[in-house]
Coordinates of C-alpha atoms in Angstrom, one line a residue:
X10 CA 26.6 -1.1 -6.0
X11 CA 27.8 0.1 -2.6
X12 CA 25.7 1.6 0.0
X13 CA 26.9 5.3 -0.2
X14 CA 26.2 6.1 -3.9
X15 CA 22.7 4.4 -3.6
X16 CA 22.0 6.5 -0.4
X17 CA 23.1 9.7 -1.9
X18 CA 21.0 8.7 -5.0
X19 CA 17.9 8.0 -2.9
X20 CA 18.3 11.3 -1.5
X21 CA 18.9 13.2 -4.7
X22 CA 15.9 11.5 -6.1
X23 CA 13.6 13.1 -3.6
X24 CA 15.3 16.5 -3.6
X25 CA 14.8 18.2 -7.0
X26 CA 15.1 21.9 -7.5
X27 CA 11.3 22.0 -7.6
X28 CA 11.4 20.9 -4.0
X29 CA 13.9 23.6 -2.9
X30 CA 11.1 25.9 -4.1
X31 CA 8.4 24.0 -2.5
X32 CA 9.9 23.6 0.9
X33 CA 11.4 27.2 1.1
X34 CA 8.0 28.4 0.0
X35 CA 6.0 26.3 3.0
X36 CA 8.7 27.3 5.3
X37 CA 8.2 31.0 4.5
X38 CA 4.3 30.8 4.5
X39 CA 4.2 28.7 7.9
X40 CA 7.2 27.8 9.7
X41 CA 9.1 24.7 10.5
X42 CA 6.4 22.1 10.6
X43 CA 7.1 21.3 7.0
X44 CA 10.4 19.6 8.1
X45 CA 8.2 16.8 9.3
X46 CA 7.8 15.6 5.7
X47 CA 11.6 15.1 5.5
X48 CA 12.0 13.8 8.9
X49 CA 9.3 11.2 8.6
X50 CA 11.0 9.4 5.9
X51 CA 13.3 8.1 8.5
X52 CA 11.0 5.3 9.7
X53 CA 9.8 4.4 6.2
X54 CA 13.3 4.1 4.6
X55 CA 14.3 1.8 7.7
X56 CA 10.9 -0.2 6.8
X57 CA 12.0 -0.4 3.1
X58 CA 15.2 -2.0 3.9
X59 CA 14.4 -4.3 6.9
X60 CA 10.9 -5.3 5.5
X61 CA 10.1 -4.7 1.9
X62 CA 13.3 -5.2 0.1
X63 CA 13.8 -8.6 1.6
X64 CA 10.3 -9.6 0.4
X65 CA 11.0 -8.2 -3.0
X66 CA 14.4 -10.0 -3.2
X67 CA 13.1 -13.5 -2.0
X68 CA 10.2 -13.1 -4.7
X69 CA 12.8 -12.6 -7.4
X70 CA 11.1 -9.5 -8.9
X71 CA 12.9 -6.5 -10.8
X72 CA 9.7 -4.1 -11.1
X73 CA 6.7 -3.3 -8.9
X74 CA 4.1 -4.2 -11.4
X75 CA 5.9 -7.4 -11.7
X76 CA 5.5 -8.0 -7.7
X77 CA 1.9 -7.6 -8.0
X78 CA 1.7 -9.6 -11.2
X79 CA 3.2 -12.5 -9.3
X80 CA 1.4 -12.1 -5.9
X81 CA -2.0 -11.6 -7.8
X82 CA -1.9 -12.6 -11.4
X83 CA -3.8 -10.7 -14.0
X84 CA -3.4 -7.5 -15.9
X85 CA -5.8 -5.1 -14.7
X86 CA -4.1 -4.0 -11.5
X87 CA -0.9 -3.3 -13.6
X88 CA -3.0 -1.3 -16.0
X89 CA -4.4 0.7 -13.1
X90 CA -1.0 1.4 -11.7
X91 CA 0.3 2.7 -15.3
X92 CA -2.8 5.1 -15.5
X93 CA -2.3 6.4 -12.0
X94 CA 1.3 6.9 -12.7
X95 CA 0.3 9.0 -15.7
X96 CA -2.1 11.2 -13.6
X97 CA 0.6 11.7 -11.0
X98 CA 3.1 12.7 -13.6
X99 CA 0.7 15.3 -14.9
X100 CA -0.6 16.7 -11.5
X101 CA 2.6 16.5 -9.2
X102 CA 5.5 16.3 -11.6
X103 CA 5.3 17.8 -15.1
X104 CA 3.2 20.8 -14.0
X105 CA 5.1 21.6 -10.8
X106 CA 8.3 21.2 -12.8
X107 CA 7.3 23.6 -15.3
X108 CA 5.9 26.1 -12.9
X109 CA 9.0 26.1 -10.7
X110 CA 11.4 26.6 -13.8
X111 CA 9.0 29.4 -15.0
X112 CA 9.0 31.0 -11.4
X113 CA 12.6 31.0 -11.5
X114 CA 13.0 32.7 -14.9
X115 CA 10.1 35.1 -13.8
X116 CA 12.0 36.1 -10.6
X117 CA 15.4 36.4 -12.4
X118 CA 14.3 37.9 -15.8
X119 CA 11.0 39.5 -14.8
X120 CA 9.3 37.8 -17.7
X121 CA 5.5 36.7 -18.0
X122 CA 5.0 33.3 -16.3
X123 CA 3.6 31.8 -19.5
X124 CA 6.4 33.3 -21.7
X125 CA 8.7 31.8 -19.1
X126 CA 6.9 28.4 -19.3
X127 CA 7.2 28.3 -23.2
X128 CA 10.9 29.1 -22.9
X129 CA 11.4 26.0 -20.4
X130 CA 9.5 23.8 -22.8
X131 CA 11.5 24.7 -25.9
X132 CA 14.9 24.5 -24.1
X133 CA 13.9 21.1 -22.8
X134 CA 12.9 19.9 -26.1
X135 CA 16.3 20.8 -27.5
X136 CA 18.1 19.3 -24.5
X137 CA 16.1 16.0 -24.9
X138 CA 16.9 15.7 -28.5
X139 CA 20.7 16.8 -28.1
X140 CA 21.6 14.7 -25.2
X141 CA 18.7 12.4 -24.2
X142 CA 18.7 10.1 -21.2
X143 CA 22.6 9.8 -21.2
X144 CA 22.7 13.6 -20.5
X145 CA 20.5 13.3 -17.6
X146 CA 22.2 10.5 -16.0
X147 CA 25.6 12.1 -16.2
X148 CA 24.7 15.6 -15.2
X149 CA 22.1 14.7 -12.2
X150 CA 24.9 13.9 -9.5
X151 CA 26.8 16.9 -10.5
X152 CA 23.8 19.3 -10.4
X153 CA 22.7 17.7 -6.9
X154 CA 26.2 18.5 -5.5
X155 CA 26.4 22.0 -6.8
X156 CA 22.8 22.8 -5.4
X157 CA 23.5 21.4 -2.1
X158 CA 26.8 23.3 -1.9
X159 CA 24.9 26.5 -3.1
X160 CA 22.4 26.0 -0.6
X161 CA 24.9 25.9 2.3
X162 CA 26.6 29.0 1.0
X163 CA 23.1 30.7 0.8
X164 CA 22.2 29.6 4.1
X165 CA 25.4 30.8 5.9
X166 CA 25.0 34.3 4.2
X167 CA 21.2 34.5 5.0
X168 CA 21.9 33.7 8.9
X169 CA 24.7 36.4 8.8
X170 CA 22.2 38.8 7.4
X171 CA 19.7 38.4 10.2
X172 CA 22.4 38.1 12.9
X173 CA 22.5 34.3 13.5
X174 CA 20.0 31.6 14.6
X175 CA 19.1 33.4 17.8
X176 CA 17.5 36.2 16.0
X177 CA 15.4 33.9 13.6
X178 CA 12.2 33.7 15.5
X179 CA 12.1 37.4 16.3
X180 CA 12.7 38.8 12.7
X181 CA 10.3 36.2 11.5
X182 CA 7.6 37.2 13.7
X183 CA 7.9 40.6 12.7
X184 CA 7.8 40.1 9.0
X185 CA 4.5 41.8 7.9
X186 CA 4.0 43.3 4.5
X187 CA 3.5 47.2 4.2
X188 CA 0.1 46.6 2.3
X189 CA -2.4 44.5 4.4
X190 CA -6.1 43.8 4.0
X191 CA -8.0 45.5 6.8
X192 CA -10.0 43.5 9.5
X193 CA -8.0 40.4 8.7
X194 CA -5.0 38.4 10.3
X195 CA -3.7 36.7 7.2
X196 CA -0.8 39.1 6.9
X197 CA 0.7 38.1 10.5
X198 CA 3.1 35.2 10.7
X199 CA 1.7 32.1 12.3
X200 CA 2.0 31.9 16.3
X201 CA 3.0 28.4 16.3
X202 CA 5.7 29.0 13.3
X203 CA 8.5 27.4 15.5
X204 CA 6.5 24.4 16.5
X205 CA 6.7 21.0 14.5
X206 CA 3.6 19.5 16.2
X207 CA 0.4 21.5 15.7
X208 CA -3.2 21.5 16.8
X209 CA -5.2 18.4 15.6
X210 CA -8.0 20.5 14.1
X211 CA -6.8 24.1 13.7
X212 CA -3.1 23.5 12.8
X213 CA -2.2 24.0 9.1
X214 CA -0.3 20.8 9.4
X215 CA -1.9 18.9 12.3
X216 CA 0.1 16.5 14.3
X217 CA -2.1 13.4 13.7
X218 CA -1.9 13.8 10.0
X219 CA 1.9 14.5 10.1
X220 CA 2.4 11.3 11.9
X221 CA 0.1 8.5 10.6
X222 CA -1.1 10.3 7.4
X223 CA 2.3 11.4 6.3
X224 CA 3.6 7.7 7.1
X225 CA 1.0 6.4 4.7
X226 CA 2.2 8.9 1.8
X227 CA 5.9 8.1 2.7
X228 CA 5.3 4.5 2.4
X229 CA 3.9 4.8 -1.2
X230 CA 6.7 7.1 -2.1
X231 CA 9.7 5.1 -0.6
X232 CA 8.4 1.4 -0.6
X233 CA 6.4 0.9 -3.8
X234 CA 7.7 3.4 -6.1
X235 CA 9.8 1.9 -9.0
X236 CA 12.6 4.6 -9.1
X237 CA 13.2 4.4 -5.4
X238 CA 13.0 0.5 -5.0
X239 CA 15.2 -0.2 -8.2
X240 CA 18.1 1.8 -6.6
X241 CA 17.9 -0.1 -3.4
X242 CA 17.8 -3.4 -5.5
X243 CA 21.1 -2.8 -7.2
X244 CA 22.9 -2.8 -4.1
X245 CA 25.6 -5.7 -3.4
X246 CA 23.6 -7.2 -0.6
X247 CA 21.1 -6.7 2.2
X248 CA 23.6 -4.7 4.4
X249 CA 24.3 -2.2 1.6
X250 CA 20.6 -1.7 1.2
X251 CA 20.3 -1.0 5.0
X252 CA 23.4 1.3 4.8
X253 CA 21.9 3.1 2.0
X254 CA 18.7 3.8 3.6
X255 CA 20.5 5.0 6.7
X256 CA 22.7 7.4 4.9
X257 CA 19.6 8.7 3.1
X258 CA 17.6 9.2 6.3
X259 CA 20.6 11.1 7.7
X260 CA 20.9 13.3 4.3
X261 CA 17.0 13.9 4.6
X262 CA 17.6 15.9 8.0
X263 CA 19.5 18.5 6.0
X264 CA 16.9 20.3 4.3
X265 CA 15.6 21.8 7.4
X266 CA 18.7 23.8 7.8
X267 CA 19.5 24.5 4.1
X268 CA 16.1 25.1 2.6
X269 CA 13.4 25.5 5.2
X270 CA 15.2 28.0 7.5
X271 CA 16.4 30.1 4.6
X272 CA 12.6 30.2 3.2
X273 CA 11.7 31.8 6.7
X274 CA 14.5 34.2 6.4
X275 CA 13.4 35.2 3.2
X276 CA 10.1 36.3 4.2
X277 CA 11.9 38.3 7.1
X278 CA 14.0 40.0 4.7
X279 CA 11.5 40.7 1.9
X280 CA 8.1 40.6 3.5
X281 CA 6.4 42.7 0.8
X282 CA 7.2 40.3 -1.9
X283 CA 7.5 36.8 -0.3
X284 CA 4.8 37.7 2.3
X285 CA 2.6 39.5 0.2
X286 CA -1.3 39.5 1.0
X287 CA -2.8 42.0 -1.2
X288 CA -4.2 40.5 -4.4
X289 CA -3.0 43.3 -6.6
X290 CA 0.3 43.4 -5.0
X291 CA 0.7 39.7 -5.2
X292 CA -0.3 39.7 -9.0
X293 CA 2.4 42.1 -9.6
X294 CA 5.1 40.2 -7.7
X295 CA 4.6 36.6 -9.0
X296 CA 1.2 36.6 -11.1
X297 CA -1.0 34.8 -8.2
X298 CA -3.6 36.3 -6.2
X299 CA -3.4 34.2 -3.3
X300 CA 0.2 34.6 -2.3
X301 CA 3.9 34.6 -3.6
X302 CA 5.6 32.3 -0.8
X303 CA 6.8 30.3 -3.6
X304 CA 9.5 32.9 -4.6
X305 CA 11.2 32.8 -1.3
X306 CA 14.3 30.6 -2.6
X307 CA 14.7 32.2 -6.0
X308 CA 14.3 35.7 -4.2
X309 CA 17.1 34.7 -1.7
X310 CA 19.4 33.6 -4.7
X311 CA 18.9 36.7 -6.7
X312 CA 19.4 39.0 -3.7
X313 CA 22.3 37.4 -1.5
X314 CA 24.4 35.0 -3.6
X315 CA 27.7 36.5 -5.0
X316 CA 27.5 37.3 -8.7
X317 CA 29.3 34.3 -9.9
X318 CA 27.7 31.7 -7.7
X319 CA 24.3 33.3 -8.5
X320 CA 24.7 32.7 -12.1
X321 CA 26.1 29.1 -11.4
X322 CA 23.1 28.3 -9.0
X323 CA 20.5 29.5 -11.2
X324 CA 22.0 27.5 -14.4
X325 CA 22.2 24.5 -12.4
X326 CA 18.7 24.6 -10.9
X327 CA 17.1 25.3 -14.4
X328 CA 19.3 22.4 -15.8
X329 CA 18.0 20.1 -12.8
X330 CA 14.4 20.9 -13.6
X331 CA 15.0 20.4 -17.4
X332 CA 16.6 17.0 -16.7
X333 CA 13.7 16.3 -14.4
X334 CA 11.3 17.0 -17.2
X335 CA 13.3 15.0 -19.6
X336 CA 13.2 11.8 -17.5
X337 CA 9.6 12.2 -16.8
X338 CA 8.7 12.7 -20.6
X339 CA 10.8 9.5 -21.5
X340 CA 9.1 7.4 -18.6
X341 CA 5.9 8.5 -19.2
X342 CA 5.8 7.9 -23.0
X343 CA 7.4 4.6 -22.4
X344 CA 4.9 3.7 -19.7
X345 CA 2.0 4.5 -22.0
X346 CA 3.2 2.9 -25.2
X347 CA 4.4 -0.5 -23.5
X348 CA 1.9 -0.7 -20.9
X349 CA -1.3 0.5 -22.5
X350 CA -1.0 0.9 -26.2
X351 CA 1.0 -2.0 -27.0
X352 CA -1.4 -4.3 -24.9
X353 CA -4.3 -3.3 -27.2
X354 CA -2.0 -3.4 -30.4
X355 CA 0.5 -6.1 -30.0
X356 CA 1.4 -5.9 -33.5
X357 CA 2.5 -2.2 -33.5
X358 CA 5.6 -1.4 -35.1
X359 CA 8.5 0.6 -33.7
X360 CA 7.7 3.5 -35.8
X361 CA 4.2 3.5 -34.5
X362 CA 5.2 3.3 -31.0
X363 CA 7.6 6.0 -31.3
X364 CA 4.9 8.2 -32.7
X365 CA 2.4 7.5 -30.1
X366 CA 5.0 8.1 -27.5
X367 CA 5.5 11.6 -29.0
X368 CA 1.9 12.4 -29.3
X369 CA 1.2 11.3 -25.6
X370 CA 4.2 13.6 -24.4
X371 CA 2.8 16.4 -26.3
X372 CA -0.8 15.8 -24.7
X373 CA 0.7 15.4 -21.2
X374 CA 2.6 18.7 -21.7
X375 CA -0.8 20.7 -22.8
X376 CA -2.5 19.3 -19.9
X377 CA 0.2 20.2 -17.5
X378 CA 0.4 24.0 -19.0
X379 CA -3.4 24.3 -18.7
X380 CA -3.2 23.0 -15.2
X381 CA -0.8 25.4 -13.9
X382 CA -3.3 28.4 -13.2
X383 CA -5.2 25.9 -11.0
X384 CA -1.7 24.7 -9.3
X385 CA -0.9 28.5 -8.6
X386 CA -4.2 29.1 -6.8
X387 CA -4.4 25.9 -5.1
X388 CA -3.5 25.3 -1.3
X389 CA -2.9 29.0 -0.6
X390 CA -0.3 29.1 -3.6
X391 CA 2.1 26.8 -1.8
X392 CA 3.7 24.2 -4.2
X393 CA 4.9 21.7 -1.7
X394 CA 1.6 21.5 0.0
X395 CA -0.2 21.2 -3.4
X396 CA 2.1 18.2 -4.1
X397 CA 1.4 16.4 -0.9
X398 CA -2.6 17.1 -1.0
X399 CA -2.7 15.5 -4.5
X400 CA -0.7 12.6 -3.5
X401 CA -3.1 12.3 -0.4
X402 CA -6.1 11.9 -2.9
X403 CA -4.4 9.1 -5.2
X404 CA -1.7 7.3 -3.3
X405 CA -3.1 5.7 0.0
X406 CA -5.1 3.0 -1.9
X407 CA -1.7 1.8 -3.5
X408 CA -0.1 1.8 0.2
X409 CA -3.1 -0.2 1.5
X410 CA -2.9 -2.8 -1.1
X411 CA 0.9 -3.2 -1.0
X412 CA 1.1 -3.4 2.7
X413 CA -1.6 -6.1 2.8
X414 CA -0.1 -8.0 -0.2
X415 CA 3.2 -8.2 2.1
X416 CA 1.7 -8.8 5.6
X417 CA -1.7 -10.6 4.9
X418 CA -1.7 -14.0 3.1
X419 CA -5.3 -14.2 2.6
X420 CA -5.3 -10.9 0.2
X421 CA -6.2 -11.8 -3.5
X422 CA -6.7 -10.2 -6.9
X423 CA -10.2 -9.4 -6.6
X424 CA -9.8 -7.8 -3.1
X425 CA -6.8 -5.6 -4.3
X426 CA -8.6 -4.6 -7.5
X427 CA -11.8 -3.4 -6.0
X428 CA -10.1 -1.8 -2.9
X429 CA -8.0 0.4 -5.7
X430 CA -11.2 1.3 -7.6
X431 CA -13.1 2.3 -4.4
X432 CA -10.1 4.2 -3.2
X433 CA -9.8 5.9 -6.5
X434 CA -13.4 7.1 -6.9
X435 CA -13.4 8.4 -3.3
X436 CA -9.9 10.1 -3.8
X437 CA -10.8 11.8 -7.2
X438 CA -14.1 13.1 -5.8
X439 CA -12.3 14.6 -2.9
X440 CA -9.5 16.2 -5.5
X441 CA -12.3 17.4 -7.6
X442 CA -14.0 19.3 -4.6
X443 CA -10.7 20.5 -3.6
X444 CA -10.2 22.2 -6.9
X445 CA -13.6 23.4 -7.3
X446 CA -13.3 25.2 -4.0
X447 CA -9.8 26.6 -3.5
X448 CA -8.8 28.2 -0.3
X449 CA -10.2 31.8 -0.7
X450 CA -7.6 34.7 -0.7
X451 CA -7.1 36.8 2.2
X452 CA -10.2 38.9 3.5
X453 CA -12.6 36.7 1.2
X454 CA -15.3 34.6 2.7
X455 CA -14.7 30.8 2.4
X456 CA -17.9 29.0 0.4
X457 CA -16.3 25.5 0.5
X458 CA -18.4 22.7 2.1
X459 CA -17.8 22.3 5.8
X460 CA -16.7 18.6 5.2
X461 CA -14.0 19.9 2.8
X462 CA -12.3 22.3 5.3
X463 CA -13.0 20.1 8.5
X464 CA -11.0 16.9 7.0
X465 CA -7.4 17.9 6.4
X466 CA -5.9 16.4 3.6
X467 CA -3.6 14.3 5.8
X468 CA -6.4 13.2 7.7
X469 CA -8.1 12.2 4.6
X470 CA -5.2 10.0 3.6
X471 CA -5.5 8.0 6.7
X472 CA -9.4 7.6 6.1
X473 CA -8.8 6.7 2.5
X474 CA -6.2 4.2 3.4
X475 CA -8.5 2.7 6.1
X476 CA -11.4 2.6 3.8
X477 CA -9.3 0.7 0.9
X478 CA -8.0 -1.7 3.5
X479 CA -11.7 -2.5 4.7
X480 CA -12.6 -3.0 1.1
X481 CA -9.6 -5.4 0.2
X482 CA -10.2 -7.4 3.4
X483 CA -13.9 -7.7 2.7
X484 CA -13.8 -8.7 -0.8
X485 CA -10.8 -11.1 -0.3
X486 CA -12.7 -12.9 2.4
X487 CA -15.8 -13.2 0.2
X488 CA -13.8 -14.8 -2.8
X489 CA -11.5 -17.7 -3.2
X490 CA -8.1 -17.6 -1.6
X491 CA -5.0 -16.9 -3.6
X492 CA -3.1 -20.0 -4.5
X493 CA 0.2 -21.3 -2.7
X494 CA 2.2 -20.2 -5.7
X495 CA 1.0 -16.7 -5.2
X496 CA 2.2 -16.7 -1.6
X497 CA 5.2 -18.5 -1.4
X498 CA 8.2 -16.1 -0.9
X499 CA 5.8 -13.2 -1.9
X500 CA 4.6 -12.2 1.8
X501 CA 6.7 -11.4 4.7
X502 CA 5.3 -14.6 6.6
X503 CA 6.2 -17.0 3.8
X504 CA 9.8 -16.1 3.1
X505 CA 10.4 -19.7 4.9
X506 CA 8.5 -22.4 3.3
X507 CA 9.0 -26.1 3.2
X508 CA 10.1 -27.9 0.2
X509 CA 11.0 -27.3 -3.4
X510 CA 8.4 -26.5 -6.0
X511 CA 7.7 -25.2 -9.5
X512 CA 6.4 -21.7 -9.2
X513 CA 4.7 -20.4 -12.3
X514 CA 5.5 -16.8 -12.9
X515 CA 2.5 -14.6 -13.5
X516 CA 2.6 -13.0 -16.9
X517 CA 3.1 -9.4 -16.4
X518 CA 4.5 -8.3 -19.7
X519 CA 2.3 -5.6 -21.6
X520 CA 1.4 -8.2 -24.3
X521 CA -0.4 -11.3 -23.2
X522 CA 0.9 -14.1 -25.0
X523 CA 1.8 -17.9 -24.6
X524 CA 5.0 -19.7 -25.4
X525 CA 5.0 -22.1 -28.3
X526 CA 4.6 -24.8 -25.8
X527 CA 1.4 -23.2 -24.3
X528 CA 2.9 -22.6 -20.7
X529 CA 4.2 -20.0 -18.8
X530 CA 8.0 -19.8 -17.7
X531 CA 8.6 -21.3 -14.3
X532 CA 11.4 -20.9 -11.9
X533 CA 12.4 -23.7 -9.4
X534 CA 12.4 -22.2 -5.8
X535 CA 14.0 -23.4 -2.7
X536 CA 12.8 -21.8 0.4
X537 CA 15.5 -21.8 3.1
X538 CA 14.7 -23.1 6.6
X539 CA 14.9 -20.8 9.5
X540 CA 16.5 -17.9 7.6
X541 CA 13.5 -16.3 6.1
X542 CA 15.2 -17.1 2.9
X543 CA 14.0 -18.2 -0.6
X544 CA 16.6 -18.4 -3.2
X545 CA 15.7 -19.0 -6.8
X546 CA 17.8 -21.9 -7.9
X547 CA 16.8 -22.6 -11.6
X548 CA 16.7 -20.7 -14.7
X549 CA 14.9 -17.5 -14.4
X550 CA 12.8 -16.5 -17.5
X551 CA 14.3 -14.0 -19.8
X552 CA 11.5 -11.6 -19.2
X553 CA 12.3 -11.5 -15.5
X554 CA 16.0 -11.2 -14.7
X555 CA 17.0 -11.5 -11.0
X556 CA 17.3 -8.7 -8.8
X557 CA 20.8 -7.5 -8.3
X558 CA 20.9 -8.2 -4.5
X559 CA 21.8 -11.8 -4.5
X560 CA 19.9 -12.9 -1.5
X561 CA 18.8 -12.0 2.0
X562 CA 21.5 -13.5 3.8
X563 CA 23.8 -11.0 5.8
X564 CA 27.1 -11.1 7.6
X565 CA 26.2 -11.4 11.4
X566 CA 28.4 -8.6 12.1
X567 CA 27.3 -6.4 9.5
X568 CA 23.8 -7.0 10.2
X569 CA 24.1 -6.0 13.7
X570 CA 26.2 -2.9 12.9
X571 CA 23.5 -1.8 10.7
X572 CA 20.8 -2.4 13.4
X573 CA 22.8 -0.3 15.8
X574 CA 23.2 2.3 13.5
X575 CA 19.5 2.3 12.6
X576 CA 18.9 2.6 16.6
X577 CA 21.1 5.6 16.7
X578 CA 19.4 7.2 13.8
X579 CA 16.2 6.8 15.4
X580 CA 17.4 8.3 18.6
X581 CA 18.7 11.5 16.7
X582 CA 15.4 11.7 14.8
X583 CA 13.2 11.6 18.0
X584 CA 15.4 14.1 19.7
X585 CA 14.9 16.6 16.9
X586 CA 11.2 15.9 16.9
X587 CA 11.0 16.5 20.4
X588 CA 13.5 19.5 20.6
X589 CA 11.2 21.1 17.9
X590 CA 7.7 19.8 19.0

């Protein structure tokens, strides 16, 4: 594929309608700092194209578990990643999509949140049965285009309503609800609302966390996630991969204008609903005691969009949420049946796998629905902050393992596995504490342990990633080093190796079985000299088709052209950071 549809697809994958609600809500609650989550992606997307994709291409892999299978061998890391993926599906995808859709229905029709959730589930079930994944694939692009066009129209209308950008700071600072909690300041907009970088200890999004901590989360999402990497591997060549990353980075600058600023305007225009702090008033408005900032975007759509466009925007956002849910249901059930169930029941029939997949989907949905009240009250009711905080507790160990696998040849399977296990235990402990002691509503004393409030979730991500890296390094040094076959063409430093050798492909299929000859499939690999290149030259195994990017060779002109564009992109990004810092 060419660079431009891949770049657009990378952007669309990260900007679901749930994110419209989440980003606008956090913008309404705290100002522009949340834009850092979008702008930070620039550097990680460039790392994906310039560092990670060349390694993935030279190793001849198609999926991320397959890469770890070749790099380390064994099945237990793959199983762990499958379980982690299911956990993240429940906590950050299914529950948040259900909640976002139900919130839209609630704001539009005034229905109860749980009645709206049931409606979402019923319609999604019908949508899945009637159209399946084909419907999702064909409608995703159109929905994204309509959502962006709608957001542009909404932004222009909203700025006209407040008298232009120059008035934004003034109207936001005066957005105080009529019902407040006596002897408290939580009804007041933040003093640093127009600042991107905030205090390292007292800020709601502290600058060390928004630089280093956020980079760790972004590396997990952009460089190790199957959905994202698969899109990049479908490019014609490495120059198209780089072009796609640059385009996606430019597009990631837009949500600041079309989602976050409208969220702030929504609070300025409707302080009694979007900015409510009185628990009784908030429950009446959105059903959550801790605040209603999540309704910022739906409220703006209902109040400001022209009638015809309003209906289209609501329909498209609901359809996008349902297609997102359908994709998650399909991928989660497939993941469980193929990577977990079939491993323990290798002779399971298609009928049994289908039944298990449906039961798993139902179980995931039930857990997600039960989780919604916790999600509502978590992180002061801010959906986007909730998603990022859960990711901070579970994703950093994966980032550490992938980074060390690519950059440190001595990393072995034992080190990677025990690093992931220690990281999981520490991360889950912090997550349990976080939900056991949610941030209190306005005017209520905080009973949480001091360590919970003093270590921000983005700072915790830095510590967790560091701890995992220490465990991986220590265990790897205390155990035998990986074999040459587990290193050649599988790390950044070994893209150029001498000679031509047989490289056994580690078994990464969910069913462990041997061929009739009793040996694993092999590929003959020639490691190019001086070009950092490894090209598979003989038969690939049927289980592991080659990636669509043919090699890491590039035209000198287009390579330099991409590098110049990348430098221009970084310059613009740094200017935006400096201007709003």
